[in-house]
Amino acid sequence: FSKLLISLRIDDAVDAIPVHFANGFWGVLAVGLFANGKLMAIAGYNSEKEGLFYEWGGGDNDWNLFLAQISSLAFIIGWVTCLMTPFFIILNVAGLFRVDALEEEVGLDISHHRGEAYDISGAAKKEDVEELMETRASRHGKVEVPKEVAQAADETA
């Protein structure tokens, strides 16, 4: 799923779409396939309808639960699309949807939290951190570089 997003040029740095959408989709669909009536009754749920595989195994051909799960997925996708599309459009028009290239290069951990989240060798360069702080200062007023950030940048230089 991650490779599909890359080929579609969708930027999802933390793989939120494969984790939440794909796995959530599968979780809802799996109920329609694998719901076991005996186990649902033990858990206190309505056990009249079983998943498609258990229905076939019992000689039945009742697609009701599976179709209900498909309908639920269609509703969820429609609801989220209708609710979130306007927000994404407004953020994009306002220029708040993405960070600028320098902030992306330096890392949001430094630009927003004033420190590196991970101790890795490809850390931010001192001149990039200084340029970012100057850029932010021009937009937001004077911003001091915390001494921890300056020390971290000095150590990596």
PDB file of C-alpha atoms in Angstrom:
ATOM      1  CA  PHE A   1       0.000   0.000   0.000  1.00  0.00           C
ATOM      2  CA  SER A   2       2.907   2.336   0.769  1.00  0.00           C
ATOM      3  CA  LYS A   3       4.385   1.769  -2.694  1.00  0.00           C
ATOM      4  CA  LEU A   4       1.020   2.603  -4.265  1.00  0.00           C
ATOM      5  CA  LEU A   5       0.983   5.928  -2.410  1.00  0.00           C
ATOM      6  CA  ILE A   6       4.489   6.704  -3.661  1.00  0.00           C
ATOM      7  CA  SER A   7       3.526   5.898  -7.246  1.00  0.00           C
ATOM      8  CA  LEU A   8       0.453   8.155  -6.884  1.00  0.00           C
ATOM      9  CA  ARG A   9       2.744  10.885  -5.479  1.00  0.00           C
ATOM     10  CA  ILE A  10       0.875  11.019  -2.167  1.00  0.00           C
ATOM     11  CA  ASP A  11       3.150  12.166   0.645  1.00  0.00           C
ATOM     12  CA  ASP A  12       2.497  10.098   3.762  1.00  0.00           C
ATOM     13  CA  ALA A  13       5.726  10.220   5.742  1.00  0.00           C
ATOM     14  CA  VAL A  14       4.465   8.193   8.702  1.00  0.00           C
ATOM     15  CA  ASP A  15       2.379   5.679   6.705  1.00  0.00           C
ATOM     16  CA  ALA A  16      -0.855   6.792   8.366  1.00  0.00           C
ATOM     17  CA  ILE A  17      -2.958   5.790   5.359  1.00  0.00           C
ATOM     18  CA  PRO A  18      -1.790   2.160   5.241  1.00  0.00           C
ATOM     19  CA  VAL A  19      -2.045   1.829   9.021  1.00  0.00           C
ATOM     20  CA  HIS A  20      -5.410   3.459   9.618  1.00  0.00           C
ATOM     21  CA  PHE A  21      -7.255   3.167   6.317  1.00  0.00           C
ATOM     22  CA  ALA A  22      -6.073  -0.175   4.976  1.00  0.00           C
ATOM     23  CA  ASN A  23      -6.019  -1.986   8.314  1.00  0.00           C
ATOM     24  CA  GLY A  24      -9.299  -0.421   9.409  1.00  0.00           C
ATOM     25  CA  PHE A  25     -10.863  -1.431   6.089  1.00  0.00           C
ATOM     26  CA  TRP A  26      -9.641  -4.982   6.573  1.00  0.00           C
ATOM     27  CA  GLY A  27     -10.848  -5.075  10.185  1.00  0.00           C
ATOM     28  CA  VAL A  28     -14.389  -4.124   9.186  1.00  0.00           C
ATOM     29  CA  LEU A  29     -14.418  -6.461   6.187  1.00  0.00           C
ATOM     30  CA  ALA A  30     -12.982  -9.388   8.192  1.00  0.00           C
ATOM     31  CA  VAL A  31     -16.003  -9.353  10.509  1.00  0.00           C
ATOM     32  CA  GLY A  32     -18.224 -10.088   7.514  1.00  0.00           C
ATOM     33  CA  LEU A  33     -15.996 -13.020   6.601  1.00  0.00           C
ATOM     34  CA  PHE A  34     -14.869 -14.584   9.869  1.00  0.00           C
ATOM     35  CA  ALA A  35     -17.491 -13.747  12.542  1.00  0.00           C
ATOM     36  CA  ASN A  36     -18.111 -16.934  14.555  1.00  0.00           C
ATOM     37  CA  GLY A  37     -21.606 -17.109  16.058  1.00  0.00           C
ATOM     38  CA  LYS A  38     -20.533 -19.147  19.116  1.00  0.00           C
ATOM     39  CA  LEU A  39     -17.745 -16.735  20.001  1.00  0.00           C
ATOM     40  CA  MET A  40     -19.989 -13.711  19.417  1.00  0.00           C
ATOM     41  CA  ALA A  41     -22.580 -15.188  21.812  1.00  0.00           C
ATOM     42  CA  ILE A  42     -19.911 -15.738  24.490  1.00  0.00           C
ATOM     43  CA  ALA A  43     -18.822 -12.109  24.104  1.00  0.00           C
ATOM     44  CA  GLY A  44     -22.446 -10.958  24.454  1.00  0.00           C
ATOM     45  CA  TYR A  45     -23.098  -9.947  20.848  1.00  0.00           C
ATOM     46  CA  ASN A  46     -25.967 -10.876  18.556  1.00  0.00           C
ATOM     47  CA  SER A  47     -25.001 -14.233  17.087  1.00  0.00           C
ATOM     48  CA  GLU A  48     -27.838 -14.656  14.585  1.00  0.00           C
ATOM     49  CA  LYS A  49     -25.658 -13.754  11.620  1.00  0.00           C
ATOM     50  CA  GLU A  50     -22.245 -15.273  11.102  1.00  0.00           C
ATOM     51  CA  GLY A  51     -19.406 -14.408   8.779  1.00  0.00           C
ATOM     52  CA  LEU A  52     -19.558 -15.627   5.207  1.00  0.00           C
ATOM     53  CA  PHE A  53     -17.075 -18.474   5.734  1.00  0.00           C
ATOM     54  CA  TYR A  54     -19.031 -19.835   8.714  1.00  0.00           C
ATOM     55  CA  GLU A  55     -22.317 -19.493   6.856  1.00  0.00           C
ATOM     56  CA  TRP A  56     -20.969 -21.535   3.946  1.00  0.00           C
ATOM     57  CA  GLY A  57     -19.483 -24.081   6.337  1.00  0.00           C
ATOM     58  CA  GLY A  58     -22.905 -24.535   7.944  1.00  0.00           C
ATOM     59  CA  GLY A  59     -24.568 -25.044   4.596  1.00  0.00           C
ATOM     60  CA  ASP A  60     -26.146 -21.585   4.569  1.00  0.00           C
ATOM     61  CA  ASN A  61     -25.651 -18.910   1.964  1.00  0.00           C
ATOM     62  CA  ASP A  62     -26.554 -15.779   3.962  1.00  0.00           C
ATOM     63  CA  TRP A  63     -24.605 -12.741   2.774  1.00  0.00           C
ATOM     64  CA  ASN A  64     -26.367 -10.282   5.109  1.00  0.00           C
ATOM     65  CA  LEU A  65     -23.510  -9.649   7.557  1.00  0.00           C
ATOM     66  CA  PHE A  66     -20.930  -9.371   4.778  1.00  0.00           C
ATOM     67  CA  LEU A  67     -23.110  -6.925   2.815  1.00  0.00           C
ATOM     68  CA  ALA A  68     -23.757  -4.923   5.990  1.00  0.00           C
ATOM     69  CA  GLN A  69     -19.995  -4.605   6.491  1.00  0.00           C
ATOM     70  CA  ILE A  70     -19.521  -3.501   2.857  1.00  0.00           C
ATOM     71  CA  SER A  71     -22.280  -0.899   3.352  1.00  0.00           C
ATOM     72  CA  SER A  72     -20.558   0.305   6.524  1.00  0.00           C
ATOM     73  CA  LEU A  73     -17.284   0.731   4.655  1.00  0.00           C
ATOM     74  CA  ALA A  74     -18.981   2.725   1.897  1.00  0.00           C
ATOM     75  CA  PHE A  75     -20.623   4.979   4.479  1.00  0.00           C
ATOM     76  CA  ILE A  76     -17.368   5.534   6.406  1.00  0.00           C
ATOM     77  CA  ILE A  77     -15.430   6.389   3.229  1.00  0.00           C
ATOM     78  CA  GLY A  78     -18.183   8.771   2.077  1.00  0.00           C
ATOM     79  CA  TRP A  79     -18.480  10.428   5.496  1.00  0.00           C
ATOM     80  CA  VAL A  80     -14.756  11.014   5.888  1.00  0.00           C
ATOM     81  CA  THR A  81     -14.408  12.252   2.310  1.00  0.00           C
ATOM     82  CA  CYS A  82     -17.267  14.746   2.662  1.00  0.00           C
ATOM     83  CA  LEU A  83     -16.123  15.920   6.079  1.00  0.00           C
ATOM     84  CA  MET A  84     -12.374  16.230   5.494  1.00  0.00           C
ATOM     85  CA  THR A  85     -12.102  17.444   1.877  1.00  0.00           C
ATOM     86  CA  PRO A  86     -13.174  21.014   2.724  1.00  0.00           C
ATOM     87  CA  PHE A  87     -10.627  21.187   5.555  1.00  0.00           C
ATOM     88  CA  PHE A  88      -7.807  19.992   3.304  1.00  0.00           C
ATOM     89  CA  ILE A  89      -8.793  22.489   0.606  1.00  0.00           C
ATOM     90  CA  ILE A  90      -8.897  25.373   3.107  1.00  0.00           C
ATOM     91  CA  LEU A  91      -5.515  24.408   4.569  1.00  0.00           C
ATOM     92  CA  ASN A  92      -4.001  24.154   1.090  1.00  0.00           C
ATOM     93  CA  VAL A  93      -5.384  27.530  -0.031  1.00  0.00           C
ATOM     94  CA  ALA A  94      -4.154  29.146   3.210  1.00  0.00           C
ATOM     95  CA  GLY A  95      -0.680  27.660   2.658  1.00  0.00           C
ATOM     96  CA  LEU A  96      -0.840  25.664   5.884  1.00  0.00           C
ATOM     97  CA  PHE A  97      -1.024  22.196   4.373  1.00  0.00           C
ATOM     98  CA  ARG A  98       2.737  21.678   4.036  1.00  0.00           C
ATOM     99  CA  VAL A  99       5.852  23.039   5.686  1.00  0.00           C
ATOM    100  CA  ASP A 100       8.426  24.875   3.596  1.00  0.00           C
ATOM    101  CA  ALA A 101      11.350  22.998   2.047  1.00  0.00           C
ATOM    102  CA  LEU A 102      13.933  24.240   4.554  1.00  0.00           C
ATOM    103  CA  GLU A 103      11.810  23.202   7.515  1.00  0.00           C
ATOM    104  CA  GLU A 104      11.327  19.802   5.911  1.00  0.00           C
ATOM    105  CA  GLU A 105      15.103  19.445   5.411  1.00  0.00           C
ATOM    106  CA  VAL A 106      16.019  20.504   8.949  1.00  0.00           C
ATOM    107  CA  GLY A 107      13.198  18.516  10.478  1.00  0.00           C
ATOM    108  CA  LEU A 108      10.044  19.476  12.318  1.00  0.00           C
ATOM    109  CA  ASP A 109      11.466  18.207  15.581  1.00  0.00           C
ATOM    110  CA  ILE A 110      14.037  21.027  15.540  1.00  0.00           C
ATOM    111  CA  SER A 111      11.835  23.719  14.019  1.00  0.00           C
ATOM    112  CA  HIS A 112       8.824  23.104  16.257  1.00  0.00           C
ATOM    113  CA  HIS A 113      10.203  21.423  19.366  1.00  0.00           C
ATOM    114  CA  ARG A 114      13.673  22.983  19.461  1.00  0.00           C
ATOM    115  CA  GLY A 115      15.547  19.712  19.642  1.00  0.00           C
ATOM    116  CA  GLU A 116      16.317  16.568  17.694  1.00  0.00           C
ATOM    117  CA  ALA A 117      14.014  13.663  18.347  1.00  0.00           C
ATOM    118  CA  TYR A 118      16.577  11.035  17.363  1.00  0.00           C
ATOM    119  CA  ASP A 119      20.316  10.821  17.646  1.00  0.00           C
ATOM    120  CA  ILE A 120      21.171   9.926  14.042  1.00  0.00           C
ATOM    121  CA  SER A 121      24.203  10.728  11.971  1.00  0.00           C
ATOM    122  CA  GLY A 122      22.406  12.625   9.176  1.00  0.00           C
ATOM    123  CA  ALA A 123      21.319  15.324  11.622  1.00  0.00           C
ATOM    124  CA  ALA A 124      20.612  18.915  10.718  1.00  0.00           C
ATOM    125  CA  LYS A 125      23.525  21.049   9.624  1.00  0.00           C
ATOM    126  CA  LYS A 126      24.323  24.142  11.676  1.00  0.00           C
ATOM    127  CA  GLU A 127      23.861  26.507   8.733  1.00  0.00           C
ATOM    128  CA  ASP A 128      20.436  24.989   7.948  1.00  0.00           C
ATOM    129  CA  VAL A 129      19.316  25.439  11.554  1.00  0.00           C
ATOM    130  CA  GLU A 130      20.547  29.047  11.555  1.00  0.00           C
ATOM    131  CA  GLU A 131      18.818  29.776   8.241  1.00  0.00           C
ATOM    132  CA  LEU A 132      15.600  28.269   9.548  1.00  0.00           C
ATOM    133  CA  MET A 133      15.747  30.356  12.717  1.00  0.00           C
ATOM    134  CA  GLU A 134      16.353  33.525  10.648  1.00  0.00           C
ATOM    135  CA  THR A 135      13.432  32.676   8.385  1.00  0.00           C
ATOM    136  CA  ARG A 136      11.153  32.044  11.348  1.00  0.00           C
ATOM    137  CA  ALA A 137      12.362  35.216  13.054  1.00  0.00           C
ATOM    138  CA  SER A 138      11.423  37.268  10.009  1.00  0.00           C
ATOM    139  CA  ARG A 139       7.936  35.753  10.059  1.00  0.00           C
ATOM    140  CA  HIS A 140       7.306  35.467  13.798  1.00  0.00           C
ATOM    141  CA  GLY A 141       9.597  38.032  15.431  1.00  0.00           C
ATOM    142  CA  LYS A 142      12.962  37.240  16.992  1.00  0.00           C
ATOM    143  CA  VAL A 143      13.485  33.566  17.789  1.00  0.00           C
ATOM    144  CA  GLU A 144      16.413  32.487  19.903  1.00  0.00           C
ATOM    145  CA  VAL A 145      18.194  29.236  19.064  1.00  0.00           C
ATOM    146  CA  PRO A 146      18.094  27.146  22.232  1.00  0.00           C
ATOM    147  CA  LYS A 147      21.560  26.210  23.428  1.00  0.00           C
ATOM    148  CA  GLU A 148      20.741  22.465  23.181  1.00  0.00           C
ATOM    149  CA  VAL A 149      19.921  22.854  19.487  1.00  0.00           C
ATOM    150  CA  ALA A 150      23.043  24.934  18.857  1.00  0.00           C
ATOM    151  CA  GLN A 151      25.189  22.335  20.679  1.00  0.00           C
ATOM    152  CA  ALA A 152      23.629  19.486  18.703  1.00  0.00           C
ATOM    153  CA  ALA A 153      24.236  21.346  15.441  1.00  0.00           C
ATOM    154  CA  ASP A 154      27.863  22.065  16.472  1.00  0.00           C
ATOM    155  CA  GLU A 155      28.463  18.391  17.287  1.00  0.00           C
ATOM    156  CA  THR A 156      27.186  17.221  13.892  1.00  0.00           C
ATOM    157  CA  ALA A 157      29.163  19.837  11.959  1.00  0.00           C
TER     158      ALA A 157
END
